[in-house]
PDB file of C-alpha atoms and ligand atoms in Angstrom:
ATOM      1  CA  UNK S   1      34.526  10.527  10.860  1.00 39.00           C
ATOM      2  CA  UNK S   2      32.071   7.334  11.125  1.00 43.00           C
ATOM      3  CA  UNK S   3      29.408   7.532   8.742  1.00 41.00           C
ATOM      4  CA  UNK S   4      25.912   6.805  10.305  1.00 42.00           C
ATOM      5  CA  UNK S   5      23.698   4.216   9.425  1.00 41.00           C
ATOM      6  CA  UNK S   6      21.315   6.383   8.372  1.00 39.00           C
ATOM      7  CA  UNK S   7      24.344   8.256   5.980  1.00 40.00           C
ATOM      8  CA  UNK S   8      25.066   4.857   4.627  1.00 38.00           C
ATOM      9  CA  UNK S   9      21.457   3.828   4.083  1.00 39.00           C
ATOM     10  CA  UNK S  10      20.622   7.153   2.087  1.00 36.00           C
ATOM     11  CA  UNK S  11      23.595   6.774   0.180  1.00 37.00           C
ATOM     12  CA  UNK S  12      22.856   3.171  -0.772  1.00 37.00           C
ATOM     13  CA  UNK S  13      19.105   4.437  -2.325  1.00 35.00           C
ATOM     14  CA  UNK S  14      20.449   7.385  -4.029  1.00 34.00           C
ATOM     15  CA  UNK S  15      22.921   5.018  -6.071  1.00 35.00           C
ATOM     16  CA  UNK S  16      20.060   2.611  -6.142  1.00 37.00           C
ATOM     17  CA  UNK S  17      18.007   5.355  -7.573  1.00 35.00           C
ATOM     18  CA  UNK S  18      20.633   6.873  -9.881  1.00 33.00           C
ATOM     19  CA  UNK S  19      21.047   3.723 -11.684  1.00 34.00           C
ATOM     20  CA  UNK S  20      17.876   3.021 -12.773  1.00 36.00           C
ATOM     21  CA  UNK S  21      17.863   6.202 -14.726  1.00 35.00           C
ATOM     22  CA  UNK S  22      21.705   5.291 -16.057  1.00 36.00           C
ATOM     23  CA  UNK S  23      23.407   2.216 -17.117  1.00 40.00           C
ATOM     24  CA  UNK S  24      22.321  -0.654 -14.309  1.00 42.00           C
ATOM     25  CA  UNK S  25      23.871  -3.354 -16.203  1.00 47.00           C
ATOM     26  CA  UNK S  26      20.557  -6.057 -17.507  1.00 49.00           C
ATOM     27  CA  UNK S  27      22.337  -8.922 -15.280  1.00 53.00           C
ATOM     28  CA  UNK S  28      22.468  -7.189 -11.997  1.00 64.00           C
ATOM     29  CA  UNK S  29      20.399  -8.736  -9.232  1.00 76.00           C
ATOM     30  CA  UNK S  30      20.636  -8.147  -5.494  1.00 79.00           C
ATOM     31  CA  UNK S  31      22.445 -10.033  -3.142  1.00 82.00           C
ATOM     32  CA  UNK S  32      21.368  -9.857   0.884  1.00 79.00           C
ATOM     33  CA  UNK S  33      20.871  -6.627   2.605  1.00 71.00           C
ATOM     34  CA  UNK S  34      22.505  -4.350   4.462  1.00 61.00           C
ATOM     35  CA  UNK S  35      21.559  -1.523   7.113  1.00 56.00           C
ATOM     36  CA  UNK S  36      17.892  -1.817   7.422  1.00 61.00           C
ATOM     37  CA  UNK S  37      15.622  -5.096   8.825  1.00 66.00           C
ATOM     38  CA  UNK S  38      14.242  -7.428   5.562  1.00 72.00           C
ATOM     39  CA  UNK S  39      11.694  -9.500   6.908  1.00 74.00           C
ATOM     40  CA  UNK S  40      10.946  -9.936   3.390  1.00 77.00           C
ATOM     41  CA  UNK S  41      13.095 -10.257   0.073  1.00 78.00           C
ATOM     42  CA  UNK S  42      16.252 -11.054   0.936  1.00 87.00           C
ATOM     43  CA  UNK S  43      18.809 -11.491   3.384  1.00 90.00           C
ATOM     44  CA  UNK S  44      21.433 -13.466   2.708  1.00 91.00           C
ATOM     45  CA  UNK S  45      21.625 -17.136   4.118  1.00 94.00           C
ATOM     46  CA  UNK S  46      23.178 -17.338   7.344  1.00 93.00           C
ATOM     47  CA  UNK S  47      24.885 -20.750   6.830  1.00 95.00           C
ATOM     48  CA  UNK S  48      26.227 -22.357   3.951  1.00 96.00           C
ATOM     49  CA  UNK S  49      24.722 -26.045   4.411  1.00 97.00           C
ATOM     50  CA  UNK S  50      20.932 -25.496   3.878  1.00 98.00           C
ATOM     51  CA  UNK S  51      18.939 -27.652   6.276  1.00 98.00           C
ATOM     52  CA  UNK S  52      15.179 -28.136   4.464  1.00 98.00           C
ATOM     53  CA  UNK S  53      11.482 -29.439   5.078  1.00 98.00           C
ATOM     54  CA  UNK S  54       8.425 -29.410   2.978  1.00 98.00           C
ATOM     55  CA  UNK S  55       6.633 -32.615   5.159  1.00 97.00           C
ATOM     56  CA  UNK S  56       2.959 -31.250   4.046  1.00 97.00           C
ATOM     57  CA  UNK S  57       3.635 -30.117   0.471  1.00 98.00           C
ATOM     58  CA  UNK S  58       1.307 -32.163  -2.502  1.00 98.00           C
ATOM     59  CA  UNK S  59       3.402 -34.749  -4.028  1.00 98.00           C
ATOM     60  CA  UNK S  60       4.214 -32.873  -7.332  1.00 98.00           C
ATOM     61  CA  UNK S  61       5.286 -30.073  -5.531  1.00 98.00           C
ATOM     62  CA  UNK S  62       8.014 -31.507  -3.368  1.00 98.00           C
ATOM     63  CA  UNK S  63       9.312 -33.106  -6.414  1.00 98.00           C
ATOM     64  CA  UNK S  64       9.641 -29.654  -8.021  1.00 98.00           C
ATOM     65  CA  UNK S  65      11.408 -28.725  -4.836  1.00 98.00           C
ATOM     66  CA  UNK S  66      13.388 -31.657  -4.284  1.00 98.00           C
ATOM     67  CA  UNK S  67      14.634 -30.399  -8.092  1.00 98.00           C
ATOM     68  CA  UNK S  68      15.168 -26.805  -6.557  1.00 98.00           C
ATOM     69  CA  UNK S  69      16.424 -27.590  -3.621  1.00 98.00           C
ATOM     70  CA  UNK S  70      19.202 -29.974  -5.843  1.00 98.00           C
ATOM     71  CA  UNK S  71      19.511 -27.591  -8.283  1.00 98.00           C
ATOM     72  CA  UNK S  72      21.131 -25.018  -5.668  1.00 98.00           C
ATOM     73  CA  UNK S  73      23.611 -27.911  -4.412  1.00 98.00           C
ATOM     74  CA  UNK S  74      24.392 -28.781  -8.254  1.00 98.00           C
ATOM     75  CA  UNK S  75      24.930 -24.953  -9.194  1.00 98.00           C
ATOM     76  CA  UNK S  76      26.435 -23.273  -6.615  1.00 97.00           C
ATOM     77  CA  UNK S  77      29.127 -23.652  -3.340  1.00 97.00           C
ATOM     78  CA  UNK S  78      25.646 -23.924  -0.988  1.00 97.00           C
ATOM     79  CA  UNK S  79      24.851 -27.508  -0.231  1.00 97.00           C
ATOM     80  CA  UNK S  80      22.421 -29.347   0.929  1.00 97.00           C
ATOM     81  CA  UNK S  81      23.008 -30.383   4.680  1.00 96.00           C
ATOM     82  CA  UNK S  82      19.944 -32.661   4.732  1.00 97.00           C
ATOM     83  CA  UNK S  83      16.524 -33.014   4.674  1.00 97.00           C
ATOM     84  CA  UNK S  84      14.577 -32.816   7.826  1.00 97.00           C
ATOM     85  CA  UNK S  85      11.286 -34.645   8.203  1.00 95.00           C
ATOM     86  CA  UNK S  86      10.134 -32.122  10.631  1.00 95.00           C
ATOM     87  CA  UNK S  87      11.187 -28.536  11.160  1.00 94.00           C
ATOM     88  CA  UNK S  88      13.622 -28.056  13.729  1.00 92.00           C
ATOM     89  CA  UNK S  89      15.360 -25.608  15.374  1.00 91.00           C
ATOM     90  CA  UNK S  90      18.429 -26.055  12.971  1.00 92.00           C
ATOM     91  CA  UNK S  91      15.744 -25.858   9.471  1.00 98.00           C
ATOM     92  CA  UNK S  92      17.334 -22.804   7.043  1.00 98.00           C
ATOM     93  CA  UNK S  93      13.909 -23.263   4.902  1.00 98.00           C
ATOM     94  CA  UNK S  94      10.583 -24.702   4.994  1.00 98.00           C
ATOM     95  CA  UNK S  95       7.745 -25.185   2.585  1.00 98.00           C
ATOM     96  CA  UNK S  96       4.407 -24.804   2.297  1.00 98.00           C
ATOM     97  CA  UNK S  97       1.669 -24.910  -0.690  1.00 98.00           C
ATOM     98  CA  UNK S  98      -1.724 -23.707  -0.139  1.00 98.00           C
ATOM     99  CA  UNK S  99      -4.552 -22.415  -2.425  1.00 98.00           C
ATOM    100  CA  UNK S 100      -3.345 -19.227  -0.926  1.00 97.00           C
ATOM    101  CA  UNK S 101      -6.004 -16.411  -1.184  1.00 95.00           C
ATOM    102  CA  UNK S 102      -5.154 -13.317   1.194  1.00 94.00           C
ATOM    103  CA  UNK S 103      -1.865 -15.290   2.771  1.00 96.00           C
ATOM    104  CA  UNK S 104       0.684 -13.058   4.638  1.00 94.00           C
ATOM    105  CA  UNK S 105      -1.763  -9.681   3.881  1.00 94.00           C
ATOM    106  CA  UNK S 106      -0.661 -10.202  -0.076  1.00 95.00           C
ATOM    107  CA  UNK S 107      -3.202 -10.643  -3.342  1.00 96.00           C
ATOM    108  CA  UNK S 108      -2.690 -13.913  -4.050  1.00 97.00           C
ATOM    109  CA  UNK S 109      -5.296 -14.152  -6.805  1.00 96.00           C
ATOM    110  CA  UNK S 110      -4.202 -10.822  -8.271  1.00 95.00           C
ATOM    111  CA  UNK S 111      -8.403  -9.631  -7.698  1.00 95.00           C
ATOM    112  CA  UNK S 112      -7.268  -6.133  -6.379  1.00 94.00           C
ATOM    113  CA  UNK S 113      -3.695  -5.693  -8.042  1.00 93.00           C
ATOM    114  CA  UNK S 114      -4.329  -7.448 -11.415  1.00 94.00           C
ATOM    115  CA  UNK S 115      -0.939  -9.078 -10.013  1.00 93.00           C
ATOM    116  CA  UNK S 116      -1.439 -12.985  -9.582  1.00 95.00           C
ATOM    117  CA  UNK S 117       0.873 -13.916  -6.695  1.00 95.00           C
ATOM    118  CA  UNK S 118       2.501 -17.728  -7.410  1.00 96.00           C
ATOM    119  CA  UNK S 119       4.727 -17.750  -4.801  1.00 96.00           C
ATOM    120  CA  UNK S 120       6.203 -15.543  -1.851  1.00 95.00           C
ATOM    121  CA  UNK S 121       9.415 -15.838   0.624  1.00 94.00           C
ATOM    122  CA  UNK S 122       9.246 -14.100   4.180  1.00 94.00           C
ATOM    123  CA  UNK S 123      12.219 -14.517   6.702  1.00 93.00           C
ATOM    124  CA  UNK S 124      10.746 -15.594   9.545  1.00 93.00           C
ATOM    125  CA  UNK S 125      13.979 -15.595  11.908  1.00 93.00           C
ATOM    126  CA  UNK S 126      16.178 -12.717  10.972  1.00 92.00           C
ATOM    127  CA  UNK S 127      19.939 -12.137  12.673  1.00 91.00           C
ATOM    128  CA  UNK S 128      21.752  -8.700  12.883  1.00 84.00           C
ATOM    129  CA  UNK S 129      25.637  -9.492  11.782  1.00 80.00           C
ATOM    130  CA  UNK S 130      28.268  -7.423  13.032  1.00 77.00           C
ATOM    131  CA  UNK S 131      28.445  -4.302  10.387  1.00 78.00           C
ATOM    132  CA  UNK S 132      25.086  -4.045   9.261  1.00 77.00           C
ATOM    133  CA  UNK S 133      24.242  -6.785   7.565  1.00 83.00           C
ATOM    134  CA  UNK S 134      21.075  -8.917   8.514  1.00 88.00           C
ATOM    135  CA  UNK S 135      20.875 -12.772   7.577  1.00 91.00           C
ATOM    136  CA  UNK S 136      18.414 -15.193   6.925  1.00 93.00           C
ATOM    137  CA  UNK S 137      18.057 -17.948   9.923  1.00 95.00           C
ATOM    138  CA  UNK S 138      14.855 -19.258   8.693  1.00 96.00           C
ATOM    139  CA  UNK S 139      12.833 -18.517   5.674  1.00 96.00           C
ATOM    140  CA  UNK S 140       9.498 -19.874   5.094  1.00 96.00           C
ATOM    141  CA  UNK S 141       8.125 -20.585   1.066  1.00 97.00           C
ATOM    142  CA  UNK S 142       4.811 -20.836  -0.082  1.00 97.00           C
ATOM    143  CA  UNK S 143       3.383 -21.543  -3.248  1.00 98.00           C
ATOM    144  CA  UNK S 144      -0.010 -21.031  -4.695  1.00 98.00           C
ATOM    145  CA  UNK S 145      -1.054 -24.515  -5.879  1.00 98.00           C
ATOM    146  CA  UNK S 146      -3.719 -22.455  -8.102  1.00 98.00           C
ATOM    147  CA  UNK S 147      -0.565 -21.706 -10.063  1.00 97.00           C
ATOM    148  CA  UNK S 148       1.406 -25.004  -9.713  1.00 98.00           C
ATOM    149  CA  UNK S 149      -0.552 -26.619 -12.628  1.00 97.00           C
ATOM    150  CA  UNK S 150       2.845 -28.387 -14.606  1.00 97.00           C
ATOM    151  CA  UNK S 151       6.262 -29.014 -14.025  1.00 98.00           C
ATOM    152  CA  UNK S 152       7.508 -26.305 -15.116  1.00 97.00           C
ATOM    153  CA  UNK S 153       6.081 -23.877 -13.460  1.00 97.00           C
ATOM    154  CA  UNK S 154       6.497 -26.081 -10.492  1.00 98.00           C
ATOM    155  CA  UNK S 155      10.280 -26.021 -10.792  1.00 98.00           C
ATOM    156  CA  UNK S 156      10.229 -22.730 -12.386  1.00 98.00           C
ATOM    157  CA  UNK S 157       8.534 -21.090  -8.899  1.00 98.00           C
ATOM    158  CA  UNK S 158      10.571 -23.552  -6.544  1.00 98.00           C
ATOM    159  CA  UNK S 159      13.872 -22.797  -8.265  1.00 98.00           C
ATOM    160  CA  UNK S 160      12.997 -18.723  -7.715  1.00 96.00           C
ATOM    161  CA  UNK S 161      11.561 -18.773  -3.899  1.00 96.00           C
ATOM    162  CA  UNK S 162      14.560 -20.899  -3.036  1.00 97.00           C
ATOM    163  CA  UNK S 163      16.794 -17.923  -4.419  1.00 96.00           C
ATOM    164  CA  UNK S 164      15.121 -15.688  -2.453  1.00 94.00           C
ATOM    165  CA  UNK S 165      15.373 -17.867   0.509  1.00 95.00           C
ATOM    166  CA  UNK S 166      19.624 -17.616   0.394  1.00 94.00           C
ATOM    167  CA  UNK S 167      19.715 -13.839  -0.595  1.00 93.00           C
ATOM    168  CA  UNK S 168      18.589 -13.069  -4.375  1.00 93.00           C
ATOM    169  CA  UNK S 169      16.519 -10.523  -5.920  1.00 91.00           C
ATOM    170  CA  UNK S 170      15.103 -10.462  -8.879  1.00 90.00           C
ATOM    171  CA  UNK S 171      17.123  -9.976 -12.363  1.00 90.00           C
ATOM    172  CA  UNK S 172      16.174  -9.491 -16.083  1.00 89.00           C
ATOM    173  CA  UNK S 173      18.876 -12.206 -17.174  1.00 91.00           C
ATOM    174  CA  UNK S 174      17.916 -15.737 -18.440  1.00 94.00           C
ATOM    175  CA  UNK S 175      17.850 -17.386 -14.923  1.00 96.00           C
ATOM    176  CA  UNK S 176      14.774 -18.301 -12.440  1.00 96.00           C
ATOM    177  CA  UNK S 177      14.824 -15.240 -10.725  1.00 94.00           C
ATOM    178  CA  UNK S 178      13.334 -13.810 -13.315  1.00 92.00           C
ATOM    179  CA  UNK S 179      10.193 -12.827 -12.095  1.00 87.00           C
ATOM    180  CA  UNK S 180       6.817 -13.196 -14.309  1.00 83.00           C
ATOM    181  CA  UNK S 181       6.425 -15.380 -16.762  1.00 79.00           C
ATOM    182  CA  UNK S 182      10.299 -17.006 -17.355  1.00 85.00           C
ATOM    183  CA  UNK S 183       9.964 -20.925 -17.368  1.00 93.00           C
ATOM    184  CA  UNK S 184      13.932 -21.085 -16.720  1.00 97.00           C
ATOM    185  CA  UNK S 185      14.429 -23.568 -13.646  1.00 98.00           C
ATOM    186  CA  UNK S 186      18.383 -22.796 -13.082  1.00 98.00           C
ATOM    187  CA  UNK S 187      19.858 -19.754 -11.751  1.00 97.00           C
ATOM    188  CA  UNK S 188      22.298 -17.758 -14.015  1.00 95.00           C
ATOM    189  CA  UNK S 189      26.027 -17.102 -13.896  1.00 95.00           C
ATOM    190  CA  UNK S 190      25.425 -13.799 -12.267  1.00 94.00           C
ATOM    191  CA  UNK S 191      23.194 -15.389  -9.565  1.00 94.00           C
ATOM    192  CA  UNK S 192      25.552 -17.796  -8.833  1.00 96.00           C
ATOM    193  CA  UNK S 193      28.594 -15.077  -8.649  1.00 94.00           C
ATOM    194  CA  UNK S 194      26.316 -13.367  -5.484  1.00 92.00           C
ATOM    195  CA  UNK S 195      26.065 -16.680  -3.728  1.00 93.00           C
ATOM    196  CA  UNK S 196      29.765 -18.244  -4.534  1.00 94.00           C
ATOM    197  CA  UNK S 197      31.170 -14.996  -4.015  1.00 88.00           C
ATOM    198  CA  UNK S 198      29.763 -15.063  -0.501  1.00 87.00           C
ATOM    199  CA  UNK S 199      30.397 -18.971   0.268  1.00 87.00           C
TER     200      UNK S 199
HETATM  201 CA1   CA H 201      26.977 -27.086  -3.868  1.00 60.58          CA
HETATM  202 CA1   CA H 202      -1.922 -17.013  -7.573  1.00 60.58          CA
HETATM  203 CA1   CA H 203      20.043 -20.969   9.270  1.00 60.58          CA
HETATM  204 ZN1   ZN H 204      10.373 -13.040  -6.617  1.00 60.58          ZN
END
């Protein structure tokens, strides 16, 4: 018999779960989602040439994601399909930076969760795939120019909302989805596995 979704889901958590506790392996990140609706972190792209605009980021901080947005090309079977000067209906992911204070309901100063917030990915057009799985259409990225103060962290921040834009979590490997303090701007060889293992 079929398992339900629900059987799947609660499955899924309890391995989840299980392997904190156990061996989860230091590299392993996530790739997409399955089963449930992720506005947020991070379904999977739904098309492998990435269609981008960032017309009213600062000037430093479209070079940082020019860099990202490169980057992903250079590293991995995604490509860039082109830069559009405006958002259009065909736009995978667009950019924004901000002195972002309560943004999208989140604590962008870290004031009330001692957290400072430097950047943040939401899905804003989601698509249920046959199976389970939901993709990414559209994801918007924002970045707290209160944070953006060098290169680095400029490429550093781009490099890690732009995984989370095409489907990865967060890892404890050597790689830009490291979350915190990492000034790494590439993505690892695990990261890359998720995304050329799906295009
Ligand atoms: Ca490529
Ligand atoms: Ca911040
Ligand atoms: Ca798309
Ligand atoms: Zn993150």
């Amino acid at each position: 018999m079929r398992k339900s979704a629900l059987a799947l889901l609660f499955a899924v958590v309890t391995t989840a779960s299980a392997a904190v506790t156990t061996a989860i392996p230091a590299t392993a990140n996530t790739f997409g989602f399955y089963a449930w609706h992720p506005t947020w972190c991070c379904p999977k792209t739904d098309n492998r040439d990435v269609y981008w605009n960032a017309s009213t980021l600062t000037t430093n901080m479209l070079y940082a994601a020019d860099y990202g947005m490169a980057n992903l090309d250079y590293q991995t079977d995604l490509r860039i399909g082109g830069y559009d000067s405006s958002a259009g209906t065909h736009t995978d992911v667009v950019m924004f930076d901000a002195y972002y204070v309560d943004y999208w309901g989140k604590d962008w100063d870290g004031s009330s969760t001692g957290k400072n917030l430097t950047g943040s990915t939401k899905c804003v057009r989601v698509l249920a795939q046959i199976g389970g799985e939901y993709t990414c259409d559209r994801a918007e990225l924002r970045f707290d120019l209160a944070d953006m103060t060098n290169t680095t962290v400029r490429r550093k921040t781009a490099c890690h909302e732009i995984g989370h834009s095409i489907g990865l979590g967060h890892t404890n490997l050597t790689s830009c989805m490291k979350a915190g303090t990492s000034t790494t701007a590439t993505y690892s060889s695990h990261d890359r596995s998720h995304i050329n293992g799906a295009w």
